[in-house]
Tab-separated table of C-alpha atoms and ligand atoms in Angstrom:
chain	number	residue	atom	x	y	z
A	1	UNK	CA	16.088	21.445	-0.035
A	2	UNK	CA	16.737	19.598	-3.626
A	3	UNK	CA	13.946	16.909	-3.998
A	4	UNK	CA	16.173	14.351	-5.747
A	5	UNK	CA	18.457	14.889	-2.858
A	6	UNK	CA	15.832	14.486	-0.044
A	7	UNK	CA	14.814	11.221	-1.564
A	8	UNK	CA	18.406	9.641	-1.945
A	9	UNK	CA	18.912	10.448	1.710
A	10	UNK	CA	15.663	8.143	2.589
A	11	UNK	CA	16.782	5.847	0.732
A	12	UNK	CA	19.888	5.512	2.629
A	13	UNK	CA	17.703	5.847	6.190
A	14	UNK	CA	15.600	2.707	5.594
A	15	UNK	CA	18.589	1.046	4.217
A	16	UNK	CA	20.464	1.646	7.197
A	17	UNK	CA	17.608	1.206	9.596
A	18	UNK	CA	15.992	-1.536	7.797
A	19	UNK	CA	12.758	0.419	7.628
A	20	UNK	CA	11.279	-1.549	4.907
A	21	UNK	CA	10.204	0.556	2.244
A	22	UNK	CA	9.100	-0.138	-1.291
A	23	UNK	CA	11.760	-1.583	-3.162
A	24	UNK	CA	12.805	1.047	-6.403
A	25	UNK	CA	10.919	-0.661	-9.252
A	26	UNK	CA	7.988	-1.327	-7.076
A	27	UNK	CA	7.687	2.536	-6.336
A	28	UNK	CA	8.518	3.943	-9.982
A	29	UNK	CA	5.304	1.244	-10.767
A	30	UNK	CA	3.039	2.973	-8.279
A	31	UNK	CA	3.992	6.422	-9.176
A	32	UNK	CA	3.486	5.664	-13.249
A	33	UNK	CA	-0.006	4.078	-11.564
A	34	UNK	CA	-0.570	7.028	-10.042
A	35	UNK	CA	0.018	9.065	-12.989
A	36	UNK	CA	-1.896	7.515	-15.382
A	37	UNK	CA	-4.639	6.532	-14.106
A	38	UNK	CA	-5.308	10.752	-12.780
A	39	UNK	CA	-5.369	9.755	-8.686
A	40	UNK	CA	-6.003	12.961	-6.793
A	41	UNK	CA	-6.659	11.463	-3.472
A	42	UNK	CA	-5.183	8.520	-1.825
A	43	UNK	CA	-5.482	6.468	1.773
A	44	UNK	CA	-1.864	4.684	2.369
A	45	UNK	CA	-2.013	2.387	5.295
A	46	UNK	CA	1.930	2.043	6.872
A	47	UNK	CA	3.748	5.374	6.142
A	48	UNK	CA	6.964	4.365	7.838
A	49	UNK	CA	8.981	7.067	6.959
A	50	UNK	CA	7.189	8.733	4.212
A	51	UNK	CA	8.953	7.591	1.603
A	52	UNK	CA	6.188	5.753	-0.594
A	53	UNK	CA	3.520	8.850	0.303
A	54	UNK	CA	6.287	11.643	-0.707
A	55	UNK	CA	6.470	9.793	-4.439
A	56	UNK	CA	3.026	9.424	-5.045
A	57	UNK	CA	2.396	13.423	-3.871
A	58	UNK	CA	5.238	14.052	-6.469
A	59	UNK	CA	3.323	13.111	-9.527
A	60	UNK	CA	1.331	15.958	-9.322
A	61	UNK	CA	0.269	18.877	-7.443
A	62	UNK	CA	-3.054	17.942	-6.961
A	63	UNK	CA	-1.917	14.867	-5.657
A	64	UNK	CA	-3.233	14.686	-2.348
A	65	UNK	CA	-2.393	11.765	0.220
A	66	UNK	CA	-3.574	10.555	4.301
A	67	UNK	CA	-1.378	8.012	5.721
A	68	UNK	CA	-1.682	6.120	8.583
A	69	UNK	CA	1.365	4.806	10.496
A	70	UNK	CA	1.520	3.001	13.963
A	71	UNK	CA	5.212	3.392	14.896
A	72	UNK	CA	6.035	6.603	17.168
A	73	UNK	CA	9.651	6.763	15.623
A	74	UNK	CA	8.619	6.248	12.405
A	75	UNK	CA	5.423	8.851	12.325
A	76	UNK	CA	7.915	11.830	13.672
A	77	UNK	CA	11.115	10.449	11.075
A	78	UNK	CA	7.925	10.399	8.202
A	79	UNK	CA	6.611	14.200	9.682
A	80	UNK	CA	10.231	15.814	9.367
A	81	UNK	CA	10.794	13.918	6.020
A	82	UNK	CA	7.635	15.644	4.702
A	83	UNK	CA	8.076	19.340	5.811
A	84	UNK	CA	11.376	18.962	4.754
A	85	UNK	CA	10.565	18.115	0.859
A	86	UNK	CA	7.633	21.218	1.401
A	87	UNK	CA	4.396	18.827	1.062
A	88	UNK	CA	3.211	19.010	4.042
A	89	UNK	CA	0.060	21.278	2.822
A	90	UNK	CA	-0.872	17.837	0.799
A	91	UNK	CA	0.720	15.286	2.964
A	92	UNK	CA	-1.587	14.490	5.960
A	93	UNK	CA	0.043	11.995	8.778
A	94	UNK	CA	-1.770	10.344	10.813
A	95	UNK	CA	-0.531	8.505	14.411
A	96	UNK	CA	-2.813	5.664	15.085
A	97	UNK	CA	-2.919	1.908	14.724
A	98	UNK	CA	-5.234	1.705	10.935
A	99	UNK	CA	-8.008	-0.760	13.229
A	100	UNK	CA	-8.982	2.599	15.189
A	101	UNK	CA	-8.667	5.109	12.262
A	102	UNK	CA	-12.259	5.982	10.504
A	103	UNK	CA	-13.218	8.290	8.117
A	104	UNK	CA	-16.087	8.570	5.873
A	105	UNK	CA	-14.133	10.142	2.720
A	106	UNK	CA	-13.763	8.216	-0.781
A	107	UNK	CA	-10.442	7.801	-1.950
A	108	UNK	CA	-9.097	7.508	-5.640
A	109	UNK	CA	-6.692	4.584	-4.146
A	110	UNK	CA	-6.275	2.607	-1.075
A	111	UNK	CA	-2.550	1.900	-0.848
A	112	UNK	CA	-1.955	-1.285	1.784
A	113	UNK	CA	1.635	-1.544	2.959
A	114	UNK	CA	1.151	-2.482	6.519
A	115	UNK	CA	1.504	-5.383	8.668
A	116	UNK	CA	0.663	-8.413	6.077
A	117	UNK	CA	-0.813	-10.584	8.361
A	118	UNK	CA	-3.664	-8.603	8.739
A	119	UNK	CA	-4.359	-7.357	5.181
A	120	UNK	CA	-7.552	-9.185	4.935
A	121	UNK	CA	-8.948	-7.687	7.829
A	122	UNK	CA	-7.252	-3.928	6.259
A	123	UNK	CA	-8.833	-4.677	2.826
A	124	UNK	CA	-12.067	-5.494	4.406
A	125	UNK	CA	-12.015	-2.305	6.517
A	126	UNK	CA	-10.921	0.569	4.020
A	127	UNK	CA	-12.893	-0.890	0.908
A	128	UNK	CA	-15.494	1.073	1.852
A	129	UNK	CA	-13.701	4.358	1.631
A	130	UNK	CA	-13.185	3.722	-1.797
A	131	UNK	CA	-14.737	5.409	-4.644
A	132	UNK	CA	-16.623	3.492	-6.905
A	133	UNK	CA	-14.519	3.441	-9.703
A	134	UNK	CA	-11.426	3.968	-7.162
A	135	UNK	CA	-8.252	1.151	-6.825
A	136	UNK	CA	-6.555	-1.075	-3.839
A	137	UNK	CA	-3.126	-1.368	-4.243
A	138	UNK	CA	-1.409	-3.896	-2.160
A	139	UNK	CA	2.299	-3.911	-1.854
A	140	UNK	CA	4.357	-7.260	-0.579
A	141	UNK	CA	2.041	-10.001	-2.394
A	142	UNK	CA	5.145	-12.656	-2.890
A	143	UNK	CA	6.995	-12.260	0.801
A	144	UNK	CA	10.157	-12.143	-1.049
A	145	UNK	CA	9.135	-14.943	-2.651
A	146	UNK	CA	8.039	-17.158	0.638
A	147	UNK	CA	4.419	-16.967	-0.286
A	148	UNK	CA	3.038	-20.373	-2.253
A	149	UNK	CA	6.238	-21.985	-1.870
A	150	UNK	CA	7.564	-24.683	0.550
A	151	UNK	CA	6.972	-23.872	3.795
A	152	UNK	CA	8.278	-26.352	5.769
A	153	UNK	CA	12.003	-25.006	6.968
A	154	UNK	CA	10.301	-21.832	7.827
A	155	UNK	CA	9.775	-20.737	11.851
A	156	UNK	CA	6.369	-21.210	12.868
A	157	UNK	CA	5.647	-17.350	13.523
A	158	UNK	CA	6.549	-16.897	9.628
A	159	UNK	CA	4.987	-19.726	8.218
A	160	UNK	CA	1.490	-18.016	9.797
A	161	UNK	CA	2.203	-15.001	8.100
A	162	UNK	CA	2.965	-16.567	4.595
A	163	UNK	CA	-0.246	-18.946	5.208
A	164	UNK	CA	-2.383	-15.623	5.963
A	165	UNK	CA	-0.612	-13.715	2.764
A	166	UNK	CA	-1.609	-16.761	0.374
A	167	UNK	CA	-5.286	-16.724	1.996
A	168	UNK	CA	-5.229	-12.937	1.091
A	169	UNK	CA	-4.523	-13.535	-2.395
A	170	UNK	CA	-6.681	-16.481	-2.700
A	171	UNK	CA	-9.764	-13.963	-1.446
A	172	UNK	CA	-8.655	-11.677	-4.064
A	173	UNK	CA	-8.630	-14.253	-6.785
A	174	UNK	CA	-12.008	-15.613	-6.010
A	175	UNK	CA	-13.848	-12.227	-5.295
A	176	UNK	CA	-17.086	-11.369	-6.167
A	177	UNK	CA	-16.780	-7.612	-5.595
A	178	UNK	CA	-13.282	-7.002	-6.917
A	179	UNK	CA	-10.907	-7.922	-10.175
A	180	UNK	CA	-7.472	-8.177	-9.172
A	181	UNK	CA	-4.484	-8.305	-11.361
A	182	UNK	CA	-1.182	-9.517	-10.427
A	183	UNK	CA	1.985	-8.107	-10.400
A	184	UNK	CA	5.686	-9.063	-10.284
A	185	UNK	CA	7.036	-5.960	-9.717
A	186	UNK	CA	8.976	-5.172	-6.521
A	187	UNK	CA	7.889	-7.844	-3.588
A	188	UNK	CA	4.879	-8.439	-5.589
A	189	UNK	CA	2.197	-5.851	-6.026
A	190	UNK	CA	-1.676	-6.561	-6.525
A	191	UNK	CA	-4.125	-4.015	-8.051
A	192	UNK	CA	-7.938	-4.519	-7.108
A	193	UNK	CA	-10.749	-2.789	-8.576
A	194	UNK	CA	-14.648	-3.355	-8.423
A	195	UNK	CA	-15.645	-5.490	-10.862
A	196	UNK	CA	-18.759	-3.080	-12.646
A	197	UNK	CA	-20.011	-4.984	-15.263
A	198	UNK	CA	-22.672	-8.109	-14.807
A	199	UNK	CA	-19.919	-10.109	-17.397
A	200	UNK	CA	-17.126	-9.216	-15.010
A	201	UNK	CA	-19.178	-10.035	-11.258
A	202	UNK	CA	-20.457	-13.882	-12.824
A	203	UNK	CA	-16.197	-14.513	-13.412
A	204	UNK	CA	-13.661	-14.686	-10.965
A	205	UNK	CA	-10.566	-14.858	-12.077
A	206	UNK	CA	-7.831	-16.991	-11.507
A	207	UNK	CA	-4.441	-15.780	-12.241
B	301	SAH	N1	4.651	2.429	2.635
B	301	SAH	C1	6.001	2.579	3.168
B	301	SAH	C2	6.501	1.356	3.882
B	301	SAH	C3	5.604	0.884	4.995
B	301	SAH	S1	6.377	-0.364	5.987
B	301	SAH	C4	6.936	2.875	1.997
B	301	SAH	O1	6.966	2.099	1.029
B	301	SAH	O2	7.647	3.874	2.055
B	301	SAH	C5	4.990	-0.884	6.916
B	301	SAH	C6	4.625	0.056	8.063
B	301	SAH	O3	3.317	-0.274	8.486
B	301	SAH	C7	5.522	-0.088	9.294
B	301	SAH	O4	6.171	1.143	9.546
B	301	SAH	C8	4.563	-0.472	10.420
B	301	SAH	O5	4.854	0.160	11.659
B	301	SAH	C9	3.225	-0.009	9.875
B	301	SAH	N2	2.058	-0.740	10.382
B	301	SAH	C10	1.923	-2.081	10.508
B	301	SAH	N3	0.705	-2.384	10.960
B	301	SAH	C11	0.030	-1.214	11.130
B	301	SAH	C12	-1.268	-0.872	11.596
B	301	SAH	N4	-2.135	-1.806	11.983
B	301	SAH	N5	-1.614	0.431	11.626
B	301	SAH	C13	-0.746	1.380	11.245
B	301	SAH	N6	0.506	1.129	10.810
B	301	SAH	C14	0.895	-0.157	10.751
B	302	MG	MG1	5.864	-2.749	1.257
């Protein structure tokens, strides 16, 4: 079946569904991240339906991606999705929460897209299954905008989320181990890489 077509239709599923998956800019970023910076092998953690795995696998066909999603529903709508589009050879699903998924291979990039109160504990997990010179890309950094702003009209099951997003990010700005750069692309996206240099591990950055 036509690619273009296969993706459209997604599209429409999450919309319809409200399976949230990345928001257009936010994936056309990754993909151009993808591209550019010659990732061959990537971890994603939250597949959903397959929709942010099937456009990174696109950019190239040695493009090769394992994603990990806990949702039943989901993990069988995100198979089908990827046999259909014929990547299944380089597409490699996995069923399982991401807490009782291990594996000692190195990735290129650690995508995490899964449930954001717990991307501390995801970043601290994965990290080592990155390469050295190798990226973590986190997706849904602003909360549609909740995170660092007023909190107070908020329920209190959300305001614990936001509060554990913004102590993600603060982690990530003062890290030892890893420069991250900010983006405002999407739901906010934040790009983390080991800092090699002895310049860049006395300086943590605050943007
Ligand atoms: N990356 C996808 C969207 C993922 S939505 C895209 O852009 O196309 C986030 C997904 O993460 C949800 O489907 C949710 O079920 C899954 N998830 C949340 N916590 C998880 C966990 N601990 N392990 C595995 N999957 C998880
Ligand atoms: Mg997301």
């Amino acid at each position: 079946m036509d690619t273009e077509y296969l993706i459209r239709k997604m599209e429409k599923y999450a919309d319809e569904k409200g399976v949230p998956i990345m928001e257009k800019d936010g994936i056309n970023f990754l993909s151009e991240f993808v591209r550019l910076n010659n990732i061959k092998n990537i971890l994603e953690i939250g597949t959903a339906i397959g929709y942010s795995a099937i456009n990174m696998a696109l950019v190239g066909e040695d493009v090769y991606v394992t994603s990990i999603e806990r949702d039943k529903d989901r993990y069988i709508e995100a198979v089908k999705n990827v046999k259909n589009i014929g990547l299944d050879r380089r597409i490699t699903l996995v069923l399982a929460d991401a807490f009782d998924f291990n594996t000692d291979e190195k990735f290129d990039l650690i995508f995490i897209d899964a449930a954001k109160s717990q991307y501390l504990k995801f970043f601290n997990k994965f990290s080592k299954n990155l390469k050295e010179k190798g990226y973590i890309v986190t997706d849904n950094i602003k909360f549609h905008g909740l995170a660092f702003s007023d909190k107070t009209k908020l329920s209190r099951n959300l305001k614990q989320l936001i509060v554990k997003l913004e102590k993600y990010v603060d982690f990530l700005r003062n890290n030892k181990e890893f420069k991250t750069r900010f983006f405002d692309i999407g739901d906010g996206v934040a790009i983390s890489r080991r800092r090699l240099n002895e310049n860049d591990k006395n300086a943590t950055e605050n943007k």
